[in-house]
Short mmCIF file of C-alpha atoms in Angstrom, two decimals:
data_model
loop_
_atom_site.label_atom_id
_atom_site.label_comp_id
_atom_site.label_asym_id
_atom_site.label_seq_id
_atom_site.Cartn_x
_atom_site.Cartn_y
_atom_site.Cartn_z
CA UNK X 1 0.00 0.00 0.00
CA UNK X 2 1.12 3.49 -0.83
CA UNK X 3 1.74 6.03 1.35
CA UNK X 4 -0.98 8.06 -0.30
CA UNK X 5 -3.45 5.27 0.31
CA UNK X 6 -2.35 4.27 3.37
CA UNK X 7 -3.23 8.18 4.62
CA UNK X 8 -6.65 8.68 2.70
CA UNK X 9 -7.72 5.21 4.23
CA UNK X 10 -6.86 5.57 7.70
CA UNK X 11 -7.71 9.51 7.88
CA UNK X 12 -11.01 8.34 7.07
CA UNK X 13 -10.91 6.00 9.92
CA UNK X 14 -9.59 8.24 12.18
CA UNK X 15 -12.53 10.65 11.26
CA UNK X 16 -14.92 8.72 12.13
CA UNK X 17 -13.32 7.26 15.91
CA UNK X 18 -12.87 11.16 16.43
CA UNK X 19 -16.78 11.92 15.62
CA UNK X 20 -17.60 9.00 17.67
CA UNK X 21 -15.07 9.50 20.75
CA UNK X 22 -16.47 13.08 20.90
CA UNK X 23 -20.08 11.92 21.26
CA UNK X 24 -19.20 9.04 23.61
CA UNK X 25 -17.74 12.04 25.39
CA UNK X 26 -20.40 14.17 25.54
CA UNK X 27 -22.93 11.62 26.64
CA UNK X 28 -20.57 10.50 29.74
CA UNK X 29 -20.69 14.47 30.48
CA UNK X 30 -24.84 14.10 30.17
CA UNK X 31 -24.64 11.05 32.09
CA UNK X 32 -22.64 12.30 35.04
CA UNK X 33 -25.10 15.34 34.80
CA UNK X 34 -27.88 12.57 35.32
CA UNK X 35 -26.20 11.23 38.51
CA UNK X 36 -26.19 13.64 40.13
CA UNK X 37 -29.38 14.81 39.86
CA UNK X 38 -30.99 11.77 41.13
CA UNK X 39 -30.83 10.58 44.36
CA UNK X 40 -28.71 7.19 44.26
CA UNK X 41 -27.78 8.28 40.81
CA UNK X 42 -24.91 6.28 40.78
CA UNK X 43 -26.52 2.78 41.36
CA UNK X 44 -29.51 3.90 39.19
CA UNK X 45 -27.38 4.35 36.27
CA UNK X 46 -24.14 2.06 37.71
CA UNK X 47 -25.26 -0.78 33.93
CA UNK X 48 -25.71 2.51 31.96
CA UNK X 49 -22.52 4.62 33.45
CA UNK X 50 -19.87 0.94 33.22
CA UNK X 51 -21.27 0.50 29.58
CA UNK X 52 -20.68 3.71 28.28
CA UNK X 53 -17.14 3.88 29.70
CA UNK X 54 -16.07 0.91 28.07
CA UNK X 55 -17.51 1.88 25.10
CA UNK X 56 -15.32 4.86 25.23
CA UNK X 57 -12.18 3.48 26.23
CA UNK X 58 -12.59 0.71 23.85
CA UNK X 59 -12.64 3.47 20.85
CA UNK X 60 -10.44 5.37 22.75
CA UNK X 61 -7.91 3.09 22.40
CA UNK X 62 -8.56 2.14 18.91
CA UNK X 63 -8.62 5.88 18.24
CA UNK X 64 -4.83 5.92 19.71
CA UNK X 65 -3.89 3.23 17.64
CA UNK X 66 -4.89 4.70 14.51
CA UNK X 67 -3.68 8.17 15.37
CA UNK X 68 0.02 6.52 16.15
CA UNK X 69 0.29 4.92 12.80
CA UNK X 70 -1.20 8.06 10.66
CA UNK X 71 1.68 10.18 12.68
CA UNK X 72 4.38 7.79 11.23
CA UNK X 73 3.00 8.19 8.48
CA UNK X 74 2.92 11.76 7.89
CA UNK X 75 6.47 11.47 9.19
CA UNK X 76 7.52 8.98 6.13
CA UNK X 77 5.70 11.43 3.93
CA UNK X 78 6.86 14.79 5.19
CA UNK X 79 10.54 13.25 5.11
CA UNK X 80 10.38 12.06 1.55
CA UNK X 81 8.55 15.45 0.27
CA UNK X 82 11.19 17.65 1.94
CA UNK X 83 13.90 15.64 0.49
CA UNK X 84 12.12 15.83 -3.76
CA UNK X 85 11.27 19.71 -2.78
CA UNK X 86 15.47 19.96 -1.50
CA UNK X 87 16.35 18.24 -4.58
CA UNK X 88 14.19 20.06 -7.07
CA UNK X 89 15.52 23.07 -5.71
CA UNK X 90 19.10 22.26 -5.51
CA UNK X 91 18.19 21.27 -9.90
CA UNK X 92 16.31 24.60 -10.68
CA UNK X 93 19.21 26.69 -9.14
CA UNK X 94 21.53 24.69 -10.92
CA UNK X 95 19.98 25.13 -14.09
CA UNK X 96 19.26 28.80 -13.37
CA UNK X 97 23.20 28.87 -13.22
CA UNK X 98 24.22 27.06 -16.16
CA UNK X 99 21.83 29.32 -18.38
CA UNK X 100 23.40 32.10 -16.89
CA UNK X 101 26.45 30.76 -18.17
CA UNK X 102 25.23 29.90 -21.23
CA UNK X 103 23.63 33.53 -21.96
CA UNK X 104 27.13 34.84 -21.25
CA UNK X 105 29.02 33.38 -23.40
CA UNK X 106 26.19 34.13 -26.23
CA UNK X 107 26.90 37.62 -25.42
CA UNK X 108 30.56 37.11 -25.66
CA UNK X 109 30.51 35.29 -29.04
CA UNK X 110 27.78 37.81 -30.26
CA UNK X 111 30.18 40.93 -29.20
CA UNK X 112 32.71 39.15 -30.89
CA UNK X 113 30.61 39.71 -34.48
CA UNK X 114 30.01 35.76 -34.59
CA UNK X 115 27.09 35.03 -35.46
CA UNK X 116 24.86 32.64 -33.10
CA UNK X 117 21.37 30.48 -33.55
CA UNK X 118 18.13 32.67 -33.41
CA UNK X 119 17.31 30.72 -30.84
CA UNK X 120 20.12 31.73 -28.46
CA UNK X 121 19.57 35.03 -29.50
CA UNK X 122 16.13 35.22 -28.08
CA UNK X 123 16.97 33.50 -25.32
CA UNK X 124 19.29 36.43 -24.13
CA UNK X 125 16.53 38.80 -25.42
CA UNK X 126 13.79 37.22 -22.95
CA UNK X 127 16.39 37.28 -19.88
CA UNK X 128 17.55 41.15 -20.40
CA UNK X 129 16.51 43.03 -23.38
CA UNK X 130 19.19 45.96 -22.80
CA UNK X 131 22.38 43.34 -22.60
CA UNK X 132 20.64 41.62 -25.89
CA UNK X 133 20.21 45.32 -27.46
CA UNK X 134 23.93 46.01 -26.39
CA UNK X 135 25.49 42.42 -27.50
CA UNK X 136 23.39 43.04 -31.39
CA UNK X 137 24.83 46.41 -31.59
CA UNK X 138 28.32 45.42 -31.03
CA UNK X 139 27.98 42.54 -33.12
CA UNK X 140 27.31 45.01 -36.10
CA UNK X 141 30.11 46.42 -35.32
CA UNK X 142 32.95 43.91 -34.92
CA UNK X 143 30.89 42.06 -37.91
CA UNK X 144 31.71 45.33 -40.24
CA UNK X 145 35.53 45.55 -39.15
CA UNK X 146 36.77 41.87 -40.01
CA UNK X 147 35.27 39.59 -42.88
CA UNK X 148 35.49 36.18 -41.21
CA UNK X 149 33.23 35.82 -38.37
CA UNK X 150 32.79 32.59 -36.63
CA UNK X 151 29.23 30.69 -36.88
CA UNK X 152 28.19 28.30 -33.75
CA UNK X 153 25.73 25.73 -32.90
CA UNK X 154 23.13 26.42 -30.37
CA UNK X 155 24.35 25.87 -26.65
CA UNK X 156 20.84 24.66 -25.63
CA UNK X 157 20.60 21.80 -28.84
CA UNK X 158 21.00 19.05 -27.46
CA UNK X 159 19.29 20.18 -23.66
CA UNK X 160 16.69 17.76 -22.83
CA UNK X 161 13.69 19.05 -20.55
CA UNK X 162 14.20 17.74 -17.74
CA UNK X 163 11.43 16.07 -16.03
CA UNK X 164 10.57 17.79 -12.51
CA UNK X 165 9.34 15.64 -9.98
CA UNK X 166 6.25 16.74 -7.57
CA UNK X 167 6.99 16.11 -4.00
CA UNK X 168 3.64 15.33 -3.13
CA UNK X 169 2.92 13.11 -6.30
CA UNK X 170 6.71 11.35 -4.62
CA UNK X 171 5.72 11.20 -1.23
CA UNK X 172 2.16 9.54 -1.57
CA UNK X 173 3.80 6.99 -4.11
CA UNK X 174 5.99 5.07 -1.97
CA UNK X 175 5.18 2.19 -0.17
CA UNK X 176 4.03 2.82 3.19
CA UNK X 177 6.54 2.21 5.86
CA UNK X 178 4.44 -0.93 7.26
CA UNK X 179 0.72 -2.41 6.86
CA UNK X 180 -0.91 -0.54 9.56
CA UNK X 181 -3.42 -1.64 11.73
CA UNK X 182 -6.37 -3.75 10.97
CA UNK X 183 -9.73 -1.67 10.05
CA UNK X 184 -12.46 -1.68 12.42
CA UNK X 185 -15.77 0.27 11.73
CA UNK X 186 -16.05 2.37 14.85
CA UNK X 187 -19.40 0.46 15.34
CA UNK X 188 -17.81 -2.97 15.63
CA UNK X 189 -15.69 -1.84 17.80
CA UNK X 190 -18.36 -0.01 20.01
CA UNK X 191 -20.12 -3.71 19.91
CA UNK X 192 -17.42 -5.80 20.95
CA UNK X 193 -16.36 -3.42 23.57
CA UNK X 194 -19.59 -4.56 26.36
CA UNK X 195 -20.42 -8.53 26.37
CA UNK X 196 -23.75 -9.33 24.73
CA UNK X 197 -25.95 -8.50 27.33
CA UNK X 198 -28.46 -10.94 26.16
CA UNK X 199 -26.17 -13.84 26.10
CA UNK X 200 -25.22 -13.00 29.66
CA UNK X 201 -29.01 -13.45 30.73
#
C-alpha cells in the first residue's frame, strides 16, 4: 500500500473514531449530569454509566492506535517530500546557473561579431533586453571591421527538458513504511467493547 493510500484510508478512519469519541464524550458528560441529579444516581445508572465507559475506552484506544500509525506516516511522507522539494531546488538553481552561463558566453561570441542560432539570441533577449540590445549592436560592429566571423551551434541543442518531480505526487507513491493496523468500523468496535448482554441473561 502506498503512502498516499495508506493516509486517505486511515484519515477516514480516524474521522470517524474522532466523531464518535467526541459523542461518547459528551454523553458521559450528560450522564454524570444525570447522577447527580438523582438521588442514588450512581446505582440507578451504575449498567448505563460501566457501559458507556467501556464503550469509550474501547474506541479510545482504537482511536490511539490509529492516530500513532497516521503520525508515522505523515512522518515517512513529510521526510520524503522535503527531500524531492530539496532536490528540485538544488536542480532549478543549478539550471538557473548554467543558463546564466550559457547567456554569457552568447553575449561574448555575439560581441565578438560571430554570429549565433536565433534561438540563443532570443533567449538572451527574454532574460535582459538591454544586454541583448547592447550584445546586437556590437555585433554590427565587430561584424563590419573583419570579414570572417565565426558561426556556432546552439548551446541549448542538445538540452533535454528535464522532467521535474512533484513532491507530493513522490511522497504519496511510496510504499508505506508498514501495513498498519487492521480496520475496524467504529461500530464494531463499540459492539465488541460490552459482552452481549443478552447472552449473559
Amino acid at each position: 500500500m502506498t503512502v498516499g493510500e495508506a493516509r486517505q484510508t486511515y484519515s477516514s478512519v480516524l474521522k470517524s473514531y474522532n466523531t464518535q469519541k467526541f459523542n461518547l464524550g459528551k454523553q458521559k458528560t450528560e450522564l454524570d449530569e444525570k447522577i447527580k441529579k438523582t438521588e442514588n444516581g450512581a446505582v440507578v445508572y451504575a449498567n448505563e454509566a460501566a457501559t458507556l465507559e467501556l464503550t469509550y475506552n474501547a474506541v479510545s484506544e482504537k482511536q490511539d492506535e490509529y492516530q500513532k500509525y497516521v503520525d508515522q506516516l505523515m512522518e515517512q511522507w513529510s521526510t520524503k517530500f522535503n527531500q524531492v522539494a530539496m532536490e528540485e531546488q538544488v536542480e532549478s538553481e543549478k539550471e538557473g546557473f548554467d543558463d546564466l552561463r550559457k547567456i554569457l558566453e552568447v553575449v561574448r561570441r555575439m560581441t565578438k561579431g560571430d554570429n549565433v542560432p536565433q534561438g540563443d539570441e532570443k533567449r538572451v533577449m527574454e532574460y535582459d533586453k538591454d544586454m541583448y540590445q547592447m550584445a546586437k549592436s556590437a555585433q554590427m560592429v565587430a561584424q563590419m571591421r573583419k570579414r570572417d566571423h565565426e558561426d556556432h551551434d546552439s548551446l541549448w541543442e542538445d538540452e533535454e527538458e528535464r522532467e521535474q518531480q512533484d513532491p507530493m505526487e513522490v511522497a504519496d507513491g511510496q510504499e508505506a513504511f508498514m501495513d498498519g493496523p487492521e480496520v475496524v468500523s467504529v461500530e464494531d468496535t463499540m459492539a465488541a467493547a460490552v459482552p452481549d448482554v443478552e447472552a449473559a441473561e
